[in-house]
């Protein structure tokens, strides 16, 4: 080594050992720090950064990310708690012994049809449908109950995975008679019933179709968001959560659509995406592309636009029926939320619904008063006469005993004057 004058110098003159010491000590220090950080991180799992980066359940096609209602709980506890009791939240879930309503007890765990019989059995924590084909020696492997569709107010259907492909099972559950039934539109034994977006779009918050099969029934299992959760109506909420967790004092909502302020049609669209018929004709994207706040008619429409609203089936088309009613046509503000609180289970709360009718109608002044109400004990139940339940022609199931199709009864949203025979009693 040479000094600046080019003279050769001894190594010791340039304090080499000191530099070396610094390097060695420094390395030990950095290494120790590194180990300490790792030990700390293992002992204290990344709590804080988890809190500011909530777990993402799925990413929508537009890049917005779903974080699930458990994330909303800390700041919207009241809404969160009542939401858990709604048919919406319970409308789909991973199947378990607690949410499958049909019985697995011997004696009531059978469905006996003409060509085939089913027996429902549990094995450890899993639930299975065992199939016996009559007059055939062929043995079918049991199908596992993987996903529940339907809260069970009226009934449930079940789905099973075969690898990444989703199929509907042959047995369903019918609440009015508390028994296993043949799944709707499954007249005969039919082993394979692929389930695609067209079924899931109304019963789940989000599902990512992989489009890898001809039958369009392959999904990314890790990106399914079960139940009709907050973010299906309010859009994916990651940004909102991150903002408010970082700004706990902020009183005004950020990165969250105000549904209250949308024009009437978009407010209706938020519900109509699932309550206005099948809307099988896609105009844009996939069935999960539309998000609240957008214009639904740009995304999808019903195939049979020729059917008049009066002939619409009561199942799944509350929007079509309501918008054909005089209450809707002759008022500027009436929408689904005039009568429904989307965060609560209000089934059977007739006082609440009556108060909504009376809010617009002075019964004492209308022709309703005299005859109709006096002769009937149901004066406090406007809907029994003006929104009666009607048998659905679209949704029917086959019960075990008689092989006739039995209808689901659904409350009509065509508000009007009905014949006495149609009144509920
Ligand atoms: C860290 C707290 C926090 C979390 C977590 C949180 N929010 Fe909020 N949110 C707020 C605050 C603060 C407001 C504004 C005050 C209010 O309306 O309650 C708000 C308002 C809202 C509003 C009303 C918007 C408006 O302008 O009227 C909606 C809808 C909403 N949040 C949905 C959600 C959803 C869905 C989730 C879960 C994905 C969620 N929030 C999670 C803090 C939070
Ligand atoms: C993602 C699709 C979807 C959206 C969006 C949606 N619903 Fe529903 N709704 C359903 C399904 C599916 C059911 C049946 C749930 C079940 O019983 O499994 C249902 C059930 C209901 C019920 C009956 C609840 C009960 O106790 O049986 C009411 C009332 C209702 N929805 C109103 C609304 C309103 C109002 C909106 C808009 C603010 C809305 N829905 C948005 C799909 C949806
Ligand atoms: C079926 C659709 C639907 C679901 C599911 C839903 N909301 Fe809402 N939410 C609405 C609608 C519609 C409004 C606007 C109501 C109005 O017009 O007054 C609203 C309003 C709100 C508001 C502001 C007004 C208020 O009542 O404070 C908050 C906050 C909110 N929702 C949070 C949530 C959270 C959190 C969840 C899940 C735990 C949730 N919502 C689930 C449809 C829904
Ligand atoms: C266009 C939206 C839509 C599609 C698609 C749809 N459903 Fe539904 N489903 C509803 C609505 C809305 C209700 C409840 C209210 C009604 O009957 O109008 C419902 C009710 C149900 C119920 C009864 C739940 C209960 O207890 O109240 C079951 C079970 C069910 N659907 C299963 C299915 C299956 C299985 C598929 C796919 C093969 C499917 N649905 C496709 C909207 C839909
Ligand atoms: C937002 C206000 C509003 C609400 C809420 C409302 N209505 Fe109406 N309703 C009207 C208007 C406006 C008309 C048309 C003028 C009239 O007949 O009074 C109407 C018409 C009617 C008619 C006559 C229908 C026809 O075909 O001639 C009946 C019956 C009726 N409403 C019953 C009800 C019942 C029952 C409820 C509660 C489930 C209800 N309305 C809720 C505003 C409303
Ligand atoms: C004028 C009041 C009113 C309006 C507006 C209204 N509903 Fe309803 N809805 C009711 C009543 C009353 C019931 C019966 C509740 C019960 O069974 O206790 C009901 C029941 C329902 C059910 C369950 C039907 C069944 O038989 O299982 C669904 C789904 C529903 N409403 C959706 C909607 C949607 C979507 C809209 C907007 C397009 C809407 N409703 C607008 C009053 C209304
Ligand atoms: C027992 C059945 C029954 C009950 C309960 C009932 N109505 Fe009526 N309502 C009728 C009949 C029938 C008519 C038609 C009367 C006629 O045209 O002479 C009618 C007519 C009406 C009309 C239309 C009147 C007009 O001016 O055209 C309204 C609005 C109305 N009812 C509202 C209500 C409200 C609000 C309630 C609940 C507080 C209610 N009804 C309870 C049977 C009933």
XYZ file of C-alpha atoms and ligand atoms in Angstrom:
726
model
C 0.000 0.000 0.000
C 1.279 3.545 -0.739
C 0.716 6.943 0.873
C -0.261 10.025 -1.110
C 3.373 10.723 -1.913
C 3.628 7.336 -3.405
C 5.841 6.033 -0.607
C 5.292 2.520 0.519
C 3.848 2.360 4.058
C 3.354 -0.410 6.567
C -0.131 -1.753 6.960
C -0.197 -0.880 10.656
C 0.195 2.828 9.864
C -3.218 3.068 8.296
C -5.016 1.861 11.435
C -6.185 -1.205 9.637
C -6.954 -3.111 12.826
C -9.233 -0.314 14.028
C -11.224 -0.337 10.775
C -11.431 -4.094 10.972
C -12.697 -3.862 14.552
C -15.342 -1.386 13.540
C -16.465 -3.612 10.705
C -16.607 -6.720 12.883
C -18.318 -4.993 15.803
C -20.671 -3.226 13.458
C -21.614 -6.509 11.802
C -22.229 -8.161 15.149
C -24.357 -5.214 16.201
C -26.419 -5.263 13.018
C -26.780 -9.046 13.197
C -27.938 -8.902 16.821
C -30.420 -6.183 15.968
C -31.715 -8.284 13.090
C -32.126 -11.342 15.319
C -33.833 -9.245 17.972
C -36.271 -7.844 15.428
C -37.074 -11.344 14.202
C -37.572 -12.623 17.755
C -39.776 -9.608 18.517
C -41.822 -10.105 15.363
C -42.374 -13.790 16.128
C -43.458 -13.054 19.685
C -45.664 -10.129 18.648
C -47.269 -11.089 15.363
C -47.492 -8.027 13.138
C -50.486 -6.663 15.037
C -50.064 -3.072 14.203
C -49.412 -3.406 10.506
C -52.285 -5.937 10.258
C -54.503 -3.301 11.751
C -53.523 -0.735 9.159
C -53.489 -3.315 6.323
C -56.660 -5.343 6.886
C -56.794 -8.867 5.536
C -58.099 -8.794 1.958
C -60.721 -11.456 1.140
C -60.886 -10.841 -2.600
C -60.154 -8.225 -5.234
C -62.953 -7.024 -7.480
C -62.338 -6.850 -11.253
C -61.944 -3.074 -10.942
C -59.127 -3.413 -8.394
C -61.150 -2.438 -5.280
C -60.650 -4.877 -2.419
C -63.109 -6.645 -0.074
C -62.234 -6.907 3.622
C -65.415 -8.494 5.088
C -67.896 -7.334 7.736
C -65.791 -8.398 10.734
C -63.585 -5.460 9.736
C -66.535 -3.051 9.863
C -67.553 -4.248 13.334
C -65.266 -2.049 15.409
C -66.733 1.212 14.110
C -70.271 0.148 13.108
C -71.077 -2.271 15.926
C -74.862 -1.741 15.950
C -75.309 -2.289 12.242
C -72.878 -5.201 12.299
C -74.813 -6.980 15.061
C -78.254 -6.711 13.456
C -76.823 -7.517 10.022
C -75.742 -10.966 11.270
C -79.437 -11.827 11.795
C -80.555 -10.955 8.266
C -81.482 -13.432 5.557
C -78.963 -11.550 3.401
C -76.016 -12.346 5.627
C -77.132 -15.975 6.004
C -77.831 -16.427 2.309
C -74.633 -18.401 1.691
C -71.932 -19.942 3.849
C -69.429 -22.760 4.064
C -71.569 -25.727 5.135
C -71.339 -27.042 8.685
C -73.555 -28.914 11.142
C -74.811 -25.576 12.485
C -76.109 -24.030 9.266
C -77.414 -27.025 7.261
C -81.063 -27.190 8.335
C -81.953 -30.672 7.069
C -81.786 -33.581 9.506
C -78.979 -36.144 9.706
C -80.803 -38.179 12.380
C -81.723 -41.714 11.413
C -85.358 -41.879 10.379
C -85.517 -38.359 8.965
C -82.321 -38.328 6.908
C -83.723 -39.901 3.724
C -85.085 -38.709 0.406
C -86.718 -41.486 -1.602
C -87.461 -40.741 -5.253
C -88.572 -43.009 -8.084
C -85.199 -43.973 -9.541
C -82.894 -43.027 -6.754
C -82.665 -42.729 -2.964
C -80.484 -40.459 -0.847
C -79.297 -40.781 2.699
C -77.670 -37.883 4.542
C -74.889 -38.835 6.949
C -72.197 -37.145 8.974
C -68.587 -38.240 9.125
C -66.501 -36.437 11.727
C -67.191 -32.762 11.048
C -68.316 -33.240 7.458
C -71.778 -33.827 6.002
C -72.473 -36.132 3.059
C -75.235 -37.111 0.622
C -75.075 -40.869 -0.152
C -76.727 -41.898 -3.392
C -78.268 -45.287 -4.212
C -79.428 -45.782 -7.776
C -82.353 -48.194 -7.855
C -82.207 -51.095 -10.347
C -78.575 -50.335 -11.080
C -75.504 -51.847 -9.543
C -73.514 -48.685 -10.131
C -72.220 -47.200 -6.864
C -71.833 -43.473 -6.545
C -69.265 -41.938 -4.241
C -70.858 -39.727 -1.550
C -71.063 -35.964 -2.242
C -69.928 -33.573 0.459
C -72.055 -30.606 1.548
C -69.578 -27.768 0.894
C -71.692 -24.631 0.496
C -75.159 -23.705 1.801
C -77.324 -21.463 -0.399
C -80.391 -19.926 1.285
C -80.953 -18.638 4.813
C -83.633 -21.264 5.415
C -86.548 -18.818 5.752
C -88.099 -20.847 2.934
C -85.465 -23.435 2.207
C -81.882 -24.249 1.322
C -79.934 -25.736 -1.542
C -76.435 -27.154 -1.280
C -73.371 -27.114 -3.484
C -70.426 -29.479 -3.669
C -66.902 -29.042 -5.026
C -65.217 -31.423 -7.418
C -61.726 -30.008 -7.457
C -62.370 -26.395 -8.455
C -65.697 -27.097 -10.133
C -68.987 -26.376 -8.374
C -72.160 -28.521 -8.617
C -75.595 -28.356 -7.029
C -76.572 -31.399 -4.977
C -79.779 -33.266 -5.691
C -81.234 -32.800 -2.216
C -82.540 -29.482 -0.964
C -84.326 -28.608 2.256
C -87.865 -27.232 2.421
C -88.614 -25.233 5.569
C -92.454 -25.329 5.641
C -92.467 -29.133 5.923
C -89.049 -29.438 7.597
C -87.782 -32.156 5.286
C -85.374 -33.043 2.522
C -86.769 -32.489 -0.981
C -85.671 -32.837 -4.553
C -83.905 -29.643 -5.683
C -86.062 -27.295 -7.791
C -86.072 -28.127 -11.516
C -84.402 -31.471 -10.887
C -87.359 -33.585 -12.024
C -85.353 -36.766 -12.441
C -82.099 -38.073 -11.140
C -79.436 -35.916 -12.721
C -75.946 -36.421 -11.485
C -74.316 -33.333 -12.863
C -75.688 -29.862 -12.308
C -72.895 -27.312 -12.796
C -73.299 -24.052 -10.889
C -71.884 -20.875 -12.381
C -72.018 -17.149 -11.712
C -75.670 -17.012 -12.744
C -76.599 -18.789 -9.523
C -74.033 -17.318 -7.149
C -74.449 -13.693 -8.211
C -77.562 -13.177 -6.073
C -76.546 -15.210 -3.036
C -72.912 -14.223 -2.489
C -70.916 -11.020 -2.132
C -68.270 -12.036 -4.648
C -66.932 -15.068 -6.507
C -64.100 -15.155 -9.025
C -64.968 -17.422 -11.936
C -61.835 -18.903 -13.482
C -63.561 -19.550 -16.819
C -61.407 -22.625 -17.284
C -64.224 -25.069 -17.914
C -66.786 -25.304 -20.678
C -69.527 -25.350 -18.059
C -68.197 -22.119 -16.536
C -68.345 -23.563 -13.039
C -64.714 -23.357 -11.901
C -63.911 -20.834 -9.180
C -60.963 -19.596 -7.176
C -61.986 -21.119 -3.828
C -59.872 -18.660 -1.873
C -61.582 -15.610 -3.326
C -65.212 -16.408 -2.476
C -66.884 -13.854 -0.199
C -69.865 -15.643 1.401
C -73.172 -14.104 2.473
C -74.642 -10.874 1.122
C -72.323 -8.760 3.157
C -71.885 -5.003 3.749
C -69.571 -4.621 0.803
C -72.023 -6.063 -1.718
C -74.266 -3.057 -1.124
C -71.593 -0.521 -0.125
C -68.789 -1.540 -2.536
C -65.433 -2.999 -1.432
C -64.290 -1.111 1.673
C -60.539 -1.535 2.101
C -59.654 2.122 1.462
C -62.390 3.338 3.823
C -61.173 1.056 6.621
C -57.504 1.973 6.166
C -58.334 5.683 6.141
C -60.467 5.597 9.297
C -58.070 3.390 11.198
C -55.306 5.868 10.435
C -57.559 8.825 11.253
C -59.579 7.757 14.279
C -60.769 11.326 14.892
C -62.227 11.827 11.425
C -65.980 12.212 11.741
C -66.837 12.352 8.076
C -66.744 9.183 5.995
C -64.011 8.901 3.359
C -63.822 6.472 0.425
C -67.421 5.362 0.972
C -70.359 5.918 -1.343
C -73.321 7.704 0.251
C -76.282 5.549 -0.820
C -78.640 8.109 0.720
C -77.550 10.683 -1.863
C -77.848 8.569 -5.020
C -80.622 9.339 -7.518
C -83.712 7.149 -7.038
C -82.940 4.813 -9.940
C -79.447 4.012 -8.644
C -80.802 3.467 -5.146
C -83.304 1.020 -6.640
C -80.548 -0.575 -8.737
C -78.625 -1.426 -5.549
C -81.453 -3.851 -4.704
C -82.638 -4.571 -8.254
C -79.314 -6.205 -9.165
C -80.714 -9.264 -7.328
C -84.434 -8.502 -7.005
C -85.488 -7.864 -10.613
C -85.547 -11.286 -12.252
C -82.683 -13.368 -13.562
C -81.116 -10.622 -15.732
C -79.371 -13.341 -17.695
C -78.580 -11.174 -20.690
C -75.175 -9.666 -19.964
C -74.309 -6.397 -21.693
C -70.992 -5.734 -19.956
C -68.474 -7.661 -17.842
C -69.401 -10.636 -15.674
C -72.435 -10.992 -13.381
C -70.295 -9.692 -10.488
C -69.011 -6.622 -12.371
C -71.798 -4.189 -11.466
C -71.211 -2.275 -8.231
C -73.667 -0.052 -6.366
C -73.704 3.511 -7.668
C -73.398 2.441 -11.292
C -76.239 2.190 -13.826
C -77.538 -1.390 -13.735
C -79.207 -1.295 -17.153
C -75.772 -0.857 -18.751
C -74.691 -4.221 -17.331
C -77.572 -6.656 -17.743
C -81.223 -7.093 -18.579
C -83.920 -9.749 -18.568
C -84.253 -11.950 -21.625
C -87.990 -11.756 -21.971
C -88.532 -8.030 -22.051
C -91.890 -8.772 -23.687
C -93.456 -10.163 -20.514
C -95.568 -7.483 -18.941
C -94.784 -6.640 -15.356
C -98.202 -7.860 -14.263
C -97.248 -11.372 -15.341
C -93.936 -11.384 -13.511
C -93.410 -14.174 -11.082
C -93.436 -13.176 -7.424
C -90.084 -14.901 -6.877
C -87.088 -12.671 -7.150
C -88.696 -9.720 -8.927
C -89.845 -7.317 -6.244
C -88.481 -4.438 -8.321
C -90.600 -5.225 -11.396
C -93.733 -5.617 -9.307
C -93.217 -2.591 -7.109
C -92.483 -0.332 -10.039
C -95.810 -1.394 -11.611
C -97.719 -0.284 -8.495
C -99.570 3.024 -8.201
C -97.747 3.774 -4.925
C -94.509 3.805 -6.869
C -95.735 5.453 -10.042
C -97.546 8.261 -8.263
C -94.856 9.190 -5.775
C -91.386 10.558 -6.429
C -89.447 9.051 -3.566
C -90.782 5.549 -2.832
C -88.015 2.949 -3.080
C -87.148 -0.323 -1.328
C -85.708 1.444 1.709
C -88.933 3.367 2.326
C -90.291 0.131 3.834
C -87.137 -1.935 4.490
C -84.186 -1.274 6.769
C -81.479 -3.199 4.919
C -79.538 -3.803 8.153
C -82.318 -5.526 10.093
C -84.333 -8.701 9.982
C -87.863 -7.263 9.910
C -89.801 -10.346 8.883
C -93.173 -10.468 10.651
C -92.938 -6.913 12.003
C -96.345 -5.895 10.662
C -96.663 -2.852 12.920
C -93.561 -1.415 11.365
C -94.755 -2.054 7.799
C -98.256 -0.706 8.555
C -96.732 2.508 9.821
C -95.069 2.883 6.439
C -98.388 2.557 4.560
C -100.104 4.923 6.961
C -97.228 7.352 6.490
C -98.584 8.001 2.990
C -102.232 6.937 3.257
C -104.829 8.417 5.532
C -106.957 5.322 5.840
C -109.835 7.261 7.321
C -110.117 9.259 4.148
C -109.643 6.492 1.600
C -112.347 4.181 0.330
C -110.560 1.407 2.151
C -112.074 2.281 5.511
C -115.730 1.411 5.554
C -116.414 -1.989 4.180
C -113.207 -3.825 3.903
C -111.591 -3.041 7.204
C -114.643 -3.147 9.407
C -115.645 -6.592 8.257
C -112.203 -7.896 8.924
C -110.139 -8.246 12.023
C -106.978 -7.428 10.190
C -107.261 -3.671 10.146
C -103.729 -3.432 11.364
C -102.364 -5.587 8.647
C -102.581 -3.619 5.407
C -100.314 -6.043 3.593
C -102.578 -9.067 4.212
C -105.032 -7.608 1.687
C -102.860 -5.320 -0.443
C -99.605 -7.310 -0.716
C -100.712 -10.924 -0.207
C -98.351 -13.879 -0.523
C -98.759 -15.710 -3.828
C -97.523 -19.096 -5.010
C -94.454 -18.835 -7.201
C -94.662 -20.588 -10.544
C -90.915 -20.283 -11.008
C -89.733 -21.758 -7.748
C -91.225 -25.157 -7.010
C -89.956 -28.248 -5.270
C -90.887 -31.900 -5.323
C -91.732 -33.298 -1.885
C -91.138 -36.912 -0.919
C -94.673 -38.042 -0.220
C -96.523 -36.795 -3.237
C -94.452 -36.281 -6.305
C -96.399 -33.128 -7.186
C -94.515 -29.908 -7.366
C -95.152 -27.634 -4.389
C -94.751 -23.907 -4.677
C -92.878 -21.468 -2.532
C -95.125 -18.628 -1.405
C -93.659 -15.179 -1.908
C -95.111 -11.812 -0.891
C -96.264 -9.874 -3.924
C -94.867 -6.381 -4.333
C -97.606 -5.420 -6.742
C -99.444 -3.242 -4.208
C -103.110 -3.078 -5.116
C -106.670 -4.169 -4.485
C -106.969 -7.982 -4.548
C -110.022 -10.260 -4.555
C -111.130 -11.515 -1.154
C -109.965 -15.062 -1.929
C -106.410 -13.831 -2.134
C -106.384 -12.100 1.241
C -104.381 -13.763 3.937
C -106.134 -14.780 7.099
C -61.935 2.570 11.869
C -63.322 2.889 11.794
C -64.157 2.424 10.630
C -64.201 1.174 10.046
C -63.338 -0.031 10.362
C -65.265 1.229 9.078
N -65.848 2.468 9.053
Fe -67.435 3.063 7.965
N -67.364 4.898 8.786
C -66.451 5.311 9.747
C -66.712 6.701 10.103
C -65.956 7.519 11.141
C -67.812 7.123 9.323
C -68.485 8.492 9.320
C -69.438 8.612 10.477
C -70.603 7.708 10.336
O -71.369 7.844 9.366
O -70.746 6.794 11.174
C -68.208 5.954 8.526
C -69.279 5.931 7.652
C -69.671 4.835 6.894
C -70.802 4.821 5.988
C -71.756 5.958 5.742
C -71.223 6.817 4.664
C -71.899 8.156 4.667
O -71.239 9.101 4.197
O -73.031 8.251 5.118
C -70.857 3.577 5.439
C -71.859 3.092 4.405
C -69.768 2.822 5.996
N -69.070 3.593 6.869
C -69.515 1.507 5.668
C -68.465 0.775 6.215
C -68.182 -0.589 5.851
C -68.972 -1.402 4.840
C -67.096 -0.984 6.593
C -66.385 -2.331 6.556
C -65.937 -2.776 5.254
C -66.705 0.145 7.405
N -67.550 1.197 7.140
C -65.628 0.144 8.292
C -65.453 4.557 10.290
C -65.190 3.229 9.990
C -76.508 -9.818 -3.893
C -77.910 -9.853 -4.184
C -78.840 -9.031 -3.335
C -78.841 -7.669 -3.132
C -77.842 -6.650 -3.640
C -79.997 -7.383 -2.333
N -80.668 -8.538 -2.040
Fe -82.284 -8.737 -0.854
N -82.165 -10.751 -0.983
C -81.303 -11.447 -1.801
C -81.475 -12.868 -1.610
C -80.723 -13.970 -2.314
C -82.471 -13.009 -0.617
C -82.947 -14.300 -0.011
C -82.018 -14.597 1.128
C -82.261 -15.942 1.752
O -83.291 -16.117 2.404
O -81.380 -16.772 1.594
C -82.884 -11.658 -0.249
C -83.867 -11.380 0.696
C -84.360 -10.111 0.926
C -85.460 -9.795 1.818
C -86.248 -10.823 2.657
C -85.595 -10.948 3.999
C -86.183 -12.065 4.844
O -86.247 -11.890 6.060
O -86.530 -13.105 4.303
C -85.651 -8.452 1.761
C -86.716 -7.657 2.500
C -84.669 -7.911 0.841
N -83.896 -8.941 0.367
C -84.551 -6.574 0.512
C -83.459 -6.033 -0.154
C -83.211 -4.620 -0.296
C -84.121 -3.543 0.235
C -82.041 -4.485 -0.988
C -81.333 -3.221 -1.403
C -81.006 -2.281 -0.341
C -81.555 -5.823 -1.274
N -82.441 -6.724 -0.766
C -80.377 -6.104 -1.946
C -80.385 -10.897 -2.661
C -80.005 -9.565 -2.654
C -78.688 -5.104 1.343
C -77.790 -3.996 1.203
C -77.014 -3.510 2.418
C -76.212 -4.257 3.234
C -75.947 -5.760 3.195
C -75.620 -3.330 4.177
N -76.078 -2.064 3.933
Fe -75.539 -0.357 4.932
N -76.903 0.700 3.850
C -77.632 0.202 2.794
C -78.477 1.262 2.278
C -79.447 1.121 1.103
C -78.216 2.409 3.052
C -78.853 3.799 2.897
C -80.104 3.824 3.711
C -80.872 5.089 3.481
O -81.124 5.407 2.341
O -81.207 5.727 4.480
C -77.199 2.027 4.032
C -76.667 2.881 4.967
C -75.571 2.577 5.778
C -74.871 3.499 6.659
C -75.190 4.983 6.837
C -76.498 5.234 7.441
C -76.680 4.630 8.778
O -77.679 3.875 8.952
O -75.859 4.860 9.678
C -73.864 2.798 7.274
C -72.877 3.331 8.287
C -73.933 1.438 6.780
N -74.973 1.334 5.885
C -73.059 0.428 7.136
C -73.230 -0.912 6.825
C -72.440 -1.994 7.386
C -71.301 -1.817 8.357
C -72.936 -3.149 6.871
C -72.529 -4.584 7.195
C -72.415 -4.934 8.594
C -74.008 -2.786 5.944
N -74.161 -1.434 5.960
C -74.729 -3.691 5.173
C -77.597 -1.078 2.289
C -76.927 -2.140 2.864
C -81.608 -13.103 -9.803
C -81.226 -13.393 -8.467
C -81.237 -14.842 -8.010
C -80.641 -15.924 -8.618
C -79.872 -15.964 -9.929
C -80.880 -17.042 -7.747
N -81.608 -16.643 -6.655
Fe -82.212 -17.810 -5.112
N -83.260 -16.259 -4.337
C -83.240 -14.967 -4.804
C -84.119 -14.142 -3.995
C -84.366 -12.649 -4.192
C -84.673 -14.992 -3.011
C -85.668 -14.663 -1.888
C -86.852 -13.858 -2.191
C -87.717 -14.371 -3.285
O -88.075 -15.569 -3.301
O -88.081 -13.547 -4.140
C -84.103 -16.319 -3.257
C -84.368 -17.441 -2.504
C -83.704 -18.641 -2.623
C -83.848 -19.753 -1.705
C -84.741 -19.775 -0.474
C -84.020 -19.078 0.639
C -84.885 -18.794 1.827
O -84.803 -19.535 2.789
O -85.628 -17.811 1.782
C -83.009 -20.755 -2.134
C -82.772 -22.109 -1.491
C -82.368 -20.268 -3.338
N -82.830 -18.983 -3.608
C -81.453 -21.005 -4.091
C -80.933 -20.585 -5.308
C -80.069 -21.389 -6.148
C -79.583 -22.787 -5.810
C -79.799 -20.650 -7.251
C -78.972 -21.041 -8.475
C -79.366 -22.262 -9.151
C -80.483 -19.363 -7.098
N -81.162 -19.370 -5.913
C -80.427 -18.322 -8.013
C -82.511 -14.503 -5.874
C -81.839 -15.302 -6.764
C -94.392 6.946 -0.521
C -95.799 6.938 -0.232
C -96.549 5.628 -0.282
C -96.333 4.525 0.503
C -95.228 4.290 1.523
C -97.405 3.596 0.203
N -98.220 4.115 -0.766
Fe -99.889 3.252 -1.503
N -100.084 4.738 -2.863
C -99.334 5.899 -2.862
C -99.833 6.768 -3.918
C -99.294 8.156 -4.236
C -100.904 6.073 -4.562
C -101.754 6.534 -5.723
C -102.816 7.490 -5.268
C -103.823 6.816 -4.384
O -104.490 5.884 -4.827
O -103.926 7.226 -3.218
C -101.036 4.802 -3.851
C -101.977 3.839 -4.152
C -102.313 2.772 -3.326
C -103.417 1.847 -3.520
C -104.424 1.874 -4.641
C -103.839 0.982 -5.716
C -104.568 0.976 -7.003
O -104.116 0.150 -7.860
O -105.501 1.749 -7.201
C -103.370 0.933 -2.501
C -104.311 -0.243 -2.294
C -102.253 1.282 -1.678
N -101.618 2.386 -2.213
C -101.864 0.590 -0.543
C -100.671 0.784 0.116
C -100.175 -0.081 1.160
C -100.917 -1.291 1.694
C -98.968 0.393 1.550
C -98.017 -0.201 2.579
C -97.581 -1.561 2.313
C -98.707 1.586 0.750
N -99.758 1.780 -0.116
C -97.572 2.384 0.856
C -98.277 6.200 -2.035
C -97.725 5.348 -1.083
C -94.568 -0.345 0.522
C -93.655 -1.082 1.333
C -92.604 -1.933 0.652
C -91.748 -1.551 -0.348
C -91.618 -0.201 -1.008
C -90.911 -2.707 -0.603
N -91.274 -3.748 0.197
Fe -90.413 -5.572 0.263
N -91.771 -6.190 1.666
C -92.721 -5.364 2.238
C -93.478 -6.136 3.197
C -94.619 -5.606 4.041
C -92.941 -7.455 3.199
C -93.372 -8.649 4.050
C -92.530 -8.697 5.288
C -92.885 -9.875 6.162
O -93.061 -10.984 5.634
O -92.971 -9.689 7.366
C -91.871 -7.444 2.207
C -91.091 -8.552 1.901
C -90.036 -8.532 1.008
C -89.274 -9.690 0.630
C -89.499 -11.106 1.107
C -90.569 -11.732 0.261
C -90.954 -13.089 0.743
O -92.145 -13.461 0.649
O -90.087 -13.809 1.218
C -88.333 -9.270 -0.274
C -87.320 -10.126 -0.959
C -88.522 -7.850 -0.455
N -89.572 -7.422 0.324
C -87.746 -7.068 -1.283
C -88.053 -5.757 -1.630
C -87.346 -4.993 -2.635
C -86.146 -5.483 -3.402
C -87.960 -3.789 -2.732
C -87.659 -2.668 -3.702
C -87.725 -3.029 -5.128
C -89.051 -3.790 -1.768
N -89.077 -4.996 -1.135
C -89.905 -2.723 -1.544
C -92.965 -4.042 1.948
C -92.322 -3.310 0.989
C -109.363 -6.828 4.963
C -108.687 -6.362 3.798
C -108.064 -4.963 3.840
C -107.200 -4.464 4.780
C -106.695 -5.134 6.053
C -106.824 -3.156 4.314
N -107.446 -2.882 3.125
Fe -107.199 -1.217 1.991
N -108.654 -1.876 0.699
C -109.251 -3.091 0.784
C -110.245 -3.177 -0.295
C -111.146 -4.371 -0.594
C -110.162 -1.958 -1.011
C -110.979 -1.538 -2.214
C -112.215 -0.855 -1.729
C -113.116 -0.442 -2.866
O -112.622 -0.281 -3.984
O -114.282 -0.264 -2.596
C -109.126 -1.187 -0.378
C -108.703 0.062 -0.813
C -107.570 0.713 -0.340
C -106.966 1.891 -0.911
C -107.384 2.542 -2.174
C -108.421 3.505 -1.856
C -108.741 4.398 -3.027
O -109.004 5.526 -2.731
O -108.712 3.910 -4.153
C -105.927 2.265 -0.113
C -104.983 3.427 -0.319
C -105.865 1.300 0.971
N -106.870 0.380 0.806
C -104.925 1.351 1.969
C -104.945 0.499 3.061
C -104.056 0.645 4.195
C -103.022 1.729 4.358
C -104.356 -0.386 5.052
C -103.752 -0.661 6.427
C -103.907 0.372 7.402
C -105.410 -1.176 4.429
N -105.741 -0.603 3.232
C -105.947 -2.328 4.979
C -109.020 -4.103 1.685
C -108.227 -3.970 2.818
